mmCIF file of C-alpha atoms and ligand atoms in Angstrom:
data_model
loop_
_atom_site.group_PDB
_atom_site.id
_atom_site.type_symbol
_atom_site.label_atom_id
_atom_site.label_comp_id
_atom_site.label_asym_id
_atom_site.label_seq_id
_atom_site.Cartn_x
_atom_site.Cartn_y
_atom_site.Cartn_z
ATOM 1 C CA UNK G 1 130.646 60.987 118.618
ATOM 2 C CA UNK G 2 128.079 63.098 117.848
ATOM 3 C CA UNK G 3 125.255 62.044 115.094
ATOM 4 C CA UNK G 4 124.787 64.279 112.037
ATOM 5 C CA UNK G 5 120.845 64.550 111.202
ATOM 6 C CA UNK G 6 120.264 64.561 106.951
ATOM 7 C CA UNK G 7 117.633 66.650 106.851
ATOM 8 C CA UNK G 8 117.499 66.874 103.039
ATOM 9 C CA UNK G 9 114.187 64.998 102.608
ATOM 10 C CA UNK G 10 112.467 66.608 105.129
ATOM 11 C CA UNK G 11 109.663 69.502 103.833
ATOM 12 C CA UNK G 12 108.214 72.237 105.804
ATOM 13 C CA UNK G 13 104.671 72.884 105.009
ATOM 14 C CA UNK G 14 103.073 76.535 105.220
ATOM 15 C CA UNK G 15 99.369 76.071 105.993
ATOM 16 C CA UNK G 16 97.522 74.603 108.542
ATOM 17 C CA UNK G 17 94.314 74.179 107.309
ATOM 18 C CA UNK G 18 92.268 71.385 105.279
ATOM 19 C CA UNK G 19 94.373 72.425 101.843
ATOM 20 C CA UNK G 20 97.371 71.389 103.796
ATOM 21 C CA UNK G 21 96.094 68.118 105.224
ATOM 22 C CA UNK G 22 95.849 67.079 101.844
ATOM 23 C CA UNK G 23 98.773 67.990 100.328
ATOM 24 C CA UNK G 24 100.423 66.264 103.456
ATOM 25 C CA UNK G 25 98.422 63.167 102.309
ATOM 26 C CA UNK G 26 99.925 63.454 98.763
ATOM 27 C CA UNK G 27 103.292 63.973 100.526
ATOM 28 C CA UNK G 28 103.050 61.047 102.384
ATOM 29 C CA UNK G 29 101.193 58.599 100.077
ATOM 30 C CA UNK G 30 104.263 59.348 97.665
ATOM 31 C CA UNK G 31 107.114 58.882 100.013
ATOM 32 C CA UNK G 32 109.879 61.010 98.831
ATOM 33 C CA UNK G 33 109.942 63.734 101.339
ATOM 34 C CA UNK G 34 109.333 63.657 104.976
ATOM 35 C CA UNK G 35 107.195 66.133 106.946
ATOM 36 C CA UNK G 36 108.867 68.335 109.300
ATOM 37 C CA UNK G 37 106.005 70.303 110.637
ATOM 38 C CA UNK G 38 103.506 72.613 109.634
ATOM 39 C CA UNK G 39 103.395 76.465 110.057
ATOM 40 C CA UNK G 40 100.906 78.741 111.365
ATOM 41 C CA UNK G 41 101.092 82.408 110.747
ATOM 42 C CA UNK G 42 97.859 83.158 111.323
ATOM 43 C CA UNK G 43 96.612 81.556 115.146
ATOM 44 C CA UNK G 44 100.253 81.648 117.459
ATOM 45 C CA UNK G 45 98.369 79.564 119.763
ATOM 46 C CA UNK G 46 98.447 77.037 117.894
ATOM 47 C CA UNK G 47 102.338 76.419 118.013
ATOM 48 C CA UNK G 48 103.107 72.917 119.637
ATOM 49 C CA UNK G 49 100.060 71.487 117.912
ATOM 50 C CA UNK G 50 99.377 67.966 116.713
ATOM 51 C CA UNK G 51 98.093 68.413 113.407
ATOM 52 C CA UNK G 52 98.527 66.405 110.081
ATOM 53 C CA UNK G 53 100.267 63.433 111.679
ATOM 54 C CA UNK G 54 102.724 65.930 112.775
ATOM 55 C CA UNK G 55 102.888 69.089 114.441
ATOM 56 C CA UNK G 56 102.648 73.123 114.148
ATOM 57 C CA UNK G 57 106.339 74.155 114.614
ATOM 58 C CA UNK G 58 104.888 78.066 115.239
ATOM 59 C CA UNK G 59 104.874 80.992 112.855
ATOM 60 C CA UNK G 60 107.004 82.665 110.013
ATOM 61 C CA UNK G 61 109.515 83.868 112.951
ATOM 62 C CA UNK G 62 110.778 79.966 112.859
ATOM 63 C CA UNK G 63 111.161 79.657 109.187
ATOM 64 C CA UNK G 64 114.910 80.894 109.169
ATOM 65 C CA UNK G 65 115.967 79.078 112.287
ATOM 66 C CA UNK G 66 114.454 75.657 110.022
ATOM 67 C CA UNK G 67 116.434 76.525 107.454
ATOM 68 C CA UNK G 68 119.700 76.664 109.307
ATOM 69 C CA UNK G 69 119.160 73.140 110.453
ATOM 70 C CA UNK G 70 119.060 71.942 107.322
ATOM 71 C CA UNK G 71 115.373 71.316 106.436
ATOM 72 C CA UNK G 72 115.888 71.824 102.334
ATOM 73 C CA UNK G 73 111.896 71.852 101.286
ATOM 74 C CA UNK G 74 109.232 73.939 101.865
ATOM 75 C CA UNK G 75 105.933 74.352 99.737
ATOM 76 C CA UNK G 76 102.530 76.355 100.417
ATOM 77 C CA UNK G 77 100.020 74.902 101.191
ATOM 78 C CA UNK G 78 97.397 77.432 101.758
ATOM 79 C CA UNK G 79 93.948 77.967 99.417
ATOM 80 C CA UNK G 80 93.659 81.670 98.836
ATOM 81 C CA UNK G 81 95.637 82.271 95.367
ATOM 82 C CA UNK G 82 97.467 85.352 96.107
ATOM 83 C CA UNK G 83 98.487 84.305 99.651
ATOM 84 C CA UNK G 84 100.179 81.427 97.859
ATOM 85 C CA UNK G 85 102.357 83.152 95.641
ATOM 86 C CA UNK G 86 103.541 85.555 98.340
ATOM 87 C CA UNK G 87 104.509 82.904 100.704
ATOM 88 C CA UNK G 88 106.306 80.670 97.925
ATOM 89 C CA UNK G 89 109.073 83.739 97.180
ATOM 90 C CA UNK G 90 109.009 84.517 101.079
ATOM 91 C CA UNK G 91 110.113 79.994 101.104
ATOM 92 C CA UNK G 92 112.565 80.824 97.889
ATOM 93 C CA UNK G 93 113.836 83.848 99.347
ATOM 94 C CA UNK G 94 114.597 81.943 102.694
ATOM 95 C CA UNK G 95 116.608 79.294 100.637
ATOM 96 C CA UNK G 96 114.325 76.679 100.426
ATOM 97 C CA UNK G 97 113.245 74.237 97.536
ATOM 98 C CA UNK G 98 109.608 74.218 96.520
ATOM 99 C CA UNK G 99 109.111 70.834 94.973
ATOM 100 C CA UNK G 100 106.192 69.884 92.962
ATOM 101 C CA UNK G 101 103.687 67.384 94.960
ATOM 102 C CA UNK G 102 101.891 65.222 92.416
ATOM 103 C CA UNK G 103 99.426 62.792 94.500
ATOM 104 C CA UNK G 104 100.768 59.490 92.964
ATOM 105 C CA UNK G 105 96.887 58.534 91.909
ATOM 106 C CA UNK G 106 96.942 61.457 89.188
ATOM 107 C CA UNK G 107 97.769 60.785 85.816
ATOM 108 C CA UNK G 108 99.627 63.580 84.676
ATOM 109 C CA UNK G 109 101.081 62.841 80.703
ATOM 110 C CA UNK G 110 104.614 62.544 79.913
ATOM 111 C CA UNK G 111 106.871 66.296 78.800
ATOM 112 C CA UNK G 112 104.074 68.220 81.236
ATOM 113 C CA UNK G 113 105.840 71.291 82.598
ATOM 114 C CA UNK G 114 104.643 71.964 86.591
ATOM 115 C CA UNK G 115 106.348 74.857 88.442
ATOM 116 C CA UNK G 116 107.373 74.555 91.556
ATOM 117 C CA UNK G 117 105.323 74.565 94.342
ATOM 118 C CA UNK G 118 102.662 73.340 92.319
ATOM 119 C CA UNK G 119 99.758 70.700 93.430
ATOM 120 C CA UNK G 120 98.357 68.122 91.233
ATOM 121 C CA UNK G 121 95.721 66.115 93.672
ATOM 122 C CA UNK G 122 94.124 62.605 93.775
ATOM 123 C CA UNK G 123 92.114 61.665 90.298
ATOM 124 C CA UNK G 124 93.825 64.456 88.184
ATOM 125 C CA UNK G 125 94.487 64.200 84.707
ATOM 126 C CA UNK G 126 96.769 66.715 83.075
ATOM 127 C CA UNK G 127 97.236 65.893 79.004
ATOM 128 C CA UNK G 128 100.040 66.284 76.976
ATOM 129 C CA UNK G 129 101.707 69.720 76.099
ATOM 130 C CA UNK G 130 99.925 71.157 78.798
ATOM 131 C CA UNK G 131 101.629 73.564 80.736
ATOM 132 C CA UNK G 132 101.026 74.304 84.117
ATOM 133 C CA UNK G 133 102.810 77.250 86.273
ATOM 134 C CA UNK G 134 104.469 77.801 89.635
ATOM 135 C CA UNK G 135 102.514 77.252 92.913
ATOM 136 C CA UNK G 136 99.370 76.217 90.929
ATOM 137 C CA UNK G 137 96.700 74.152 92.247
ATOM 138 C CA UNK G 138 94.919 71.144 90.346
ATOM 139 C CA UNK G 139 92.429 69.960 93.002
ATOM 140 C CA UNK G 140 91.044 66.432 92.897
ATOM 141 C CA UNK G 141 89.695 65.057 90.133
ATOM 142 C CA UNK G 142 90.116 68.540 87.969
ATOM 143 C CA UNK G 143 91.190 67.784 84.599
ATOM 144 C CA UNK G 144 93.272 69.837 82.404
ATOM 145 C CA UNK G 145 93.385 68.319 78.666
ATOM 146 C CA UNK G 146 95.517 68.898 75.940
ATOM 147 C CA UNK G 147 97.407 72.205 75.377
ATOM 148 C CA UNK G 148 96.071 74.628 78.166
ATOM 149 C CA UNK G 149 97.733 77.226 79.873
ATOM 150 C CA UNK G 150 97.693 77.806 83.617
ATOM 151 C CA UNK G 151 99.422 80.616 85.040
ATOM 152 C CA UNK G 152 101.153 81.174 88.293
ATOM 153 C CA UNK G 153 99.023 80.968 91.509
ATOM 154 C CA UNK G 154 95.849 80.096 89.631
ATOM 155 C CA UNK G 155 93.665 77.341 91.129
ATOM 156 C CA UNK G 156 91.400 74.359 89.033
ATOM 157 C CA UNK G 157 88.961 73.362 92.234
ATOM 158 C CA UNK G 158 87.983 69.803 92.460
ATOM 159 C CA UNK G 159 85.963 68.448 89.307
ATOM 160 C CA UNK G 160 86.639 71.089 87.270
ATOM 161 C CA UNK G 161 87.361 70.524 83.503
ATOM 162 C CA UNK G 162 89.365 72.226 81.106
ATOM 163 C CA UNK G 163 89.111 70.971 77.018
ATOM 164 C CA UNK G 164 92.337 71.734 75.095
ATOM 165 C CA UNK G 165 93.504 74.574 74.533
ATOM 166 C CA UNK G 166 92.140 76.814 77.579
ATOM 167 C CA UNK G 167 94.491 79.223 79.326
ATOM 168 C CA UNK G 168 94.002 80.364 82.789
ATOM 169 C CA UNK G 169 95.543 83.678 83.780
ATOM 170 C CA UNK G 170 97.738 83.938 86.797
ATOM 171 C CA UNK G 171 95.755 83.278 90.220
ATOM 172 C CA UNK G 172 92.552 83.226 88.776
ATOM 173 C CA UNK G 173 90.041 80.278 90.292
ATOM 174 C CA UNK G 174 88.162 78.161 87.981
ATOM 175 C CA UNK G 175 85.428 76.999 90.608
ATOM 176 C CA UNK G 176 84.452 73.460 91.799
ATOM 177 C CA UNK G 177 83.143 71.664 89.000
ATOM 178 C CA UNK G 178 82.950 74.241 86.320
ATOM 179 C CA UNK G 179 83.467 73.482 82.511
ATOM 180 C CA UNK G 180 85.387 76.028 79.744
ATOM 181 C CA UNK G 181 84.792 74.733 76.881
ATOM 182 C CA UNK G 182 88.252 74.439 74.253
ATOM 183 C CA UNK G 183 90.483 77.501 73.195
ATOM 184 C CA UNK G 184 88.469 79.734 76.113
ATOM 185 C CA UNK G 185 90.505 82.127 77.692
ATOM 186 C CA UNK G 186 90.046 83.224 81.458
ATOM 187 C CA UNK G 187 92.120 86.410 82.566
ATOM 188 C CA UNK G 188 93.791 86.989 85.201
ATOM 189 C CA UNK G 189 92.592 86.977 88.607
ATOM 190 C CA UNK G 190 89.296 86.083 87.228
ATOM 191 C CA UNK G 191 87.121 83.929 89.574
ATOM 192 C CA UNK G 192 84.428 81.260 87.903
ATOM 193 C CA UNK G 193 81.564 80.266 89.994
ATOM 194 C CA UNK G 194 80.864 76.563 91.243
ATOM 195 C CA UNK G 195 79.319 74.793 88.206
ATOM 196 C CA UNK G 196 79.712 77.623 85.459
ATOM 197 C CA UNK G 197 80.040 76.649 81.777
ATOM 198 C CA UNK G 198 82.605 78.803 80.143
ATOM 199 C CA UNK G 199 81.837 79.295 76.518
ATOM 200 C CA UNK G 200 83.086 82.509 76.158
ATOM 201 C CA UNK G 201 86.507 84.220 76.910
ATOM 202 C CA UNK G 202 86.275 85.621 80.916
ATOM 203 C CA UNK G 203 88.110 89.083 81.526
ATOM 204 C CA UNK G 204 90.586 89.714 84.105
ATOM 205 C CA UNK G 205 89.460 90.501 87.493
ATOM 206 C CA UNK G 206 85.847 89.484 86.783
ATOM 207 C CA UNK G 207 83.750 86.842 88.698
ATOM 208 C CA UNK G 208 81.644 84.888 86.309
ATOM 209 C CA UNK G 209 78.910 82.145 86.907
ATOM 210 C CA UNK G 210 76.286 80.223 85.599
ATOM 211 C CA UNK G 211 75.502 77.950 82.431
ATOM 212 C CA UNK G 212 76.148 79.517 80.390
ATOM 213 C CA UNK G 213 78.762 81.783 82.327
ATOM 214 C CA UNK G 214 77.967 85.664 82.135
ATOM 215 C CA UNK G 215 80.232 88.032 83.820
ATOM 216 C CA UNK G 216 78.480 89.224 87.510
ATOM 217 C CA UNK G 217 76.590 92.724 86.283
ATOM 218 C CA UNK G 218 78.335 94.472 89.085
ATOM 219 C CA UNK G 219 81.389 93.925 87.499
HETATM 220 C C1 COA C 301 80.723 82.790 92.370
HETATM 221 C C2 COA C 301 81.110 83.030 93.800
HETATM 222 C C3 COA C 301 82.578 83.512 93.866
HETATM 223 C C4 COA C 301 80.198 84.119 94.346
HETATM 224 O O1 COA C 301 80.473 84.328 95.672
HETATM 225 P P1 COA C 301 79.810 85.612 96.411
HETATM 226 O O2 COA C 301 80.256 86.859 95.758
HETATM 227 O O3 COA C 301 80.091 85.435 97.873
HETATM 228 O O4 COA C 301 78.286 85.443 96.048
HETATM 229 P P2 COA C 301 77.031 85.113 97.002
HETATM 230 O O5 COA C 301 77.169 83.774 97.637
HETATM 231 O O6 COA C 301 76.794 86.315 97.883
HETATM 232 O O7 COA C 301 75.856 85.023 95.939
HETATM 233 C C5 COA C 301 75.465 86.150 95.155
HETATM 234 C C6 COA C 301 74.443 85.656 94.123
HETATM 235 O O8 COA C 301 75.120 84.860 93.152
HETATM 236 C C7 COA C 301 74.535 83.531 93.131
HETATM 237 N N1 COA C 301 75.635 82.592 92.974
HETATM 238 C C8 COA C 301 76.671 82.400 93.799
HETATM 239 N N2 COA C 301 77.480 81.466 93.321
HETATM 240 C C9 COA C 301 76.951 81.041 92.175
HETATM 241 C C10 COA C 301 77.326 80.072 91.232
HETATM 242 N N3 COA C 301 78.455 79.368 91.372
HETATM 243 N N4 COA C 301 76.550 79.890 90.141
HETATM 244 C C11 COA C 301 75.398 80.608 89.986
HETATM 245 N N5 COA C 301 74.991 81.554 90.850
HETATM 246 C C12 COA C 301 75.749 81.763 91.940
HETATM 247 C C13 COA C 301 73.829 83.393 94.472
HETATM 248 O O9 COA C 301 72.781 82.455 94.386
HETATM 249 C C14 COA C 301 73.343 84.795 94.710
HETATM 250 O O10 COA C 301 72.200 85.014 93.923
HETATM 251 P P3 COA C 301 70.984 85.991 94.423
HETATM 252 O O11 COA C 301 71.619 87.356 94.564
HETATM 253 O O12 COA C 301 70.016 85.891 93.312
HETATM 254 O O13 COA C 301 70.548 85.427 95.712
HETATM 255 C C15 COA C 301 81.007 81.741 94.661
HETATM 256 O O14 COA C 301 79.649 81.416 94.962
HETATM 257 C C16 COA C 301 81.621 80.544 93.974
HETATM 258 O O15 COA C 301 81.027 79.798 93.209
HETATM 259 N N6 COA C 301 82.922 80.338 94.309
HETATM 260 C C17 COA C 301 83.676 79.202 93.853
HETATM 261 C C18 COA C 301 84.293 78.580 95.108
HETATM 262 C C19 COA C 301 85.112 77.346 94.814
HETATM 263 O O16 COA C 301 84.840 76.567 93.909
HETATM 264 N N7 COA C 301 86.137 77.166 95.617
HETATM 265 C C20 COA C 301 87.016 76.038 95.507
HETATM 266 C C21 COA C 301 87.394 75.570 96.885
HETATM 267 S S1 COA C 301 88.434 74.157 96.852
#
């Protein structure tokens, strides 16, 4: 008699990089899904791979062919913002569930929305009413207090800090260790420099830096 594999726990993972080693950390360390594999669409050569504590099942070509066998989760896993929330639809698109991967050391407050295929990493803390949007990343140790807004794709690098009230526009990235100060608003796309104090609302598209923060002149 044959044996029927449930394969409804088990998670693909699209990245193969140091973002996805620790999201398969988070994975593991909260033991509700299993790791099937990684992908690599970038380096082919890489299929067959140990990596992770697992391996590097190949490229996008083997996404569909995972499906069919029943793998039910997939999530991205890669840094760059955009990249993200391309390869999340291309995973919802195939079928696949994107489930939200909370490292179990955050503290994230109780009624918090996350999207899906959102990361919240070791030594967060999310506060309540905040509401945080689809494949999102809230690196470790980033805070995000009462209130705030982050939109899809955007990216709170590791000890950043967010006072109530701040919203993020979609894929912007609020830079490792930066500060906005309460009610700021960041636009879209925007990126904030490594260590920037946000006192004052950041338009779209613009790169801003420094304490306090001034939009880049070439901008
Ligand atoms: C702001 C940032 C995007 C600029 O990157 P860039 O366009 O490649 O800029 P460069 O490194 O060429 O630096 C250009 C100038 O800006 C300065 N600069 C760069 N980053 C800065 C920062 N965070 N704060 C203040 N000044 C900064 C540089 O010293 C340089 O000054 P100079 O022209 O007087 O020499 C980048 O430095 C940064 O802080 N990115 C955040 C990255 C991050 O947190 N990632 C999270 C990974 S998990």
């Amino acid at each position: 008699m044959s044996e029927s594999i449930n394969r409804s726990r088990d998670l693909l993972i699209w990245g193969a990089s140091g973002h996805a080693l620790v999201v398969a950390d988070a994975v593991r360390c909260g033991g509700r899904l299993n790791i099937a594999g990684f992908i690599d669409d970038v380096n082919p050569g890489r299929a067959g791979e140990d990596f992770g504590g697992s391996r590097i099942l190949g490229g996008r070509d083997v996404i569909m062919n995972l499906r069919a066998s029943g793998v039910m989760w997939a999530f991205a896993a890669v840094g760059d913002n955009a990249a993200r929330v391309e390869l999340g639809q291309v995973l919802r698109d195939a079928g696949f569930r994107l489930p939200v991967i909370v490292h179990p050391r955050a503290v994230v407050a109780d009624g918090v929305v996350l999207g899906d295929g959102t990361y919240v990493a070791a030594g967060c803390v999310i506060c309540p009413e905040a509401h945080i949007g689809r494949s999102v990343i809230v690196n470790t140790a980033a805070t995000v207090d009462h209130h705030c807004l982050i939109g899809e794709g955007a990216h709170v690098a590791p000890g950043a800090h967010l006072a109530g009230w701040v919203s993020v526009g979609e894929q912007a990235l609020i830079g490792v260790g930066a500060s906005v100060r309460d009610r700021i608003r960041i636009g879209a796309r925007a990126v904030i420099g490594a260590g920037a104090a946000v006192v004052t609302d950041i338009p779209a598209g613009t790169t801003a830096c420094g304490v306090p923060a001034r939009v880049r002149e070439d901008q």
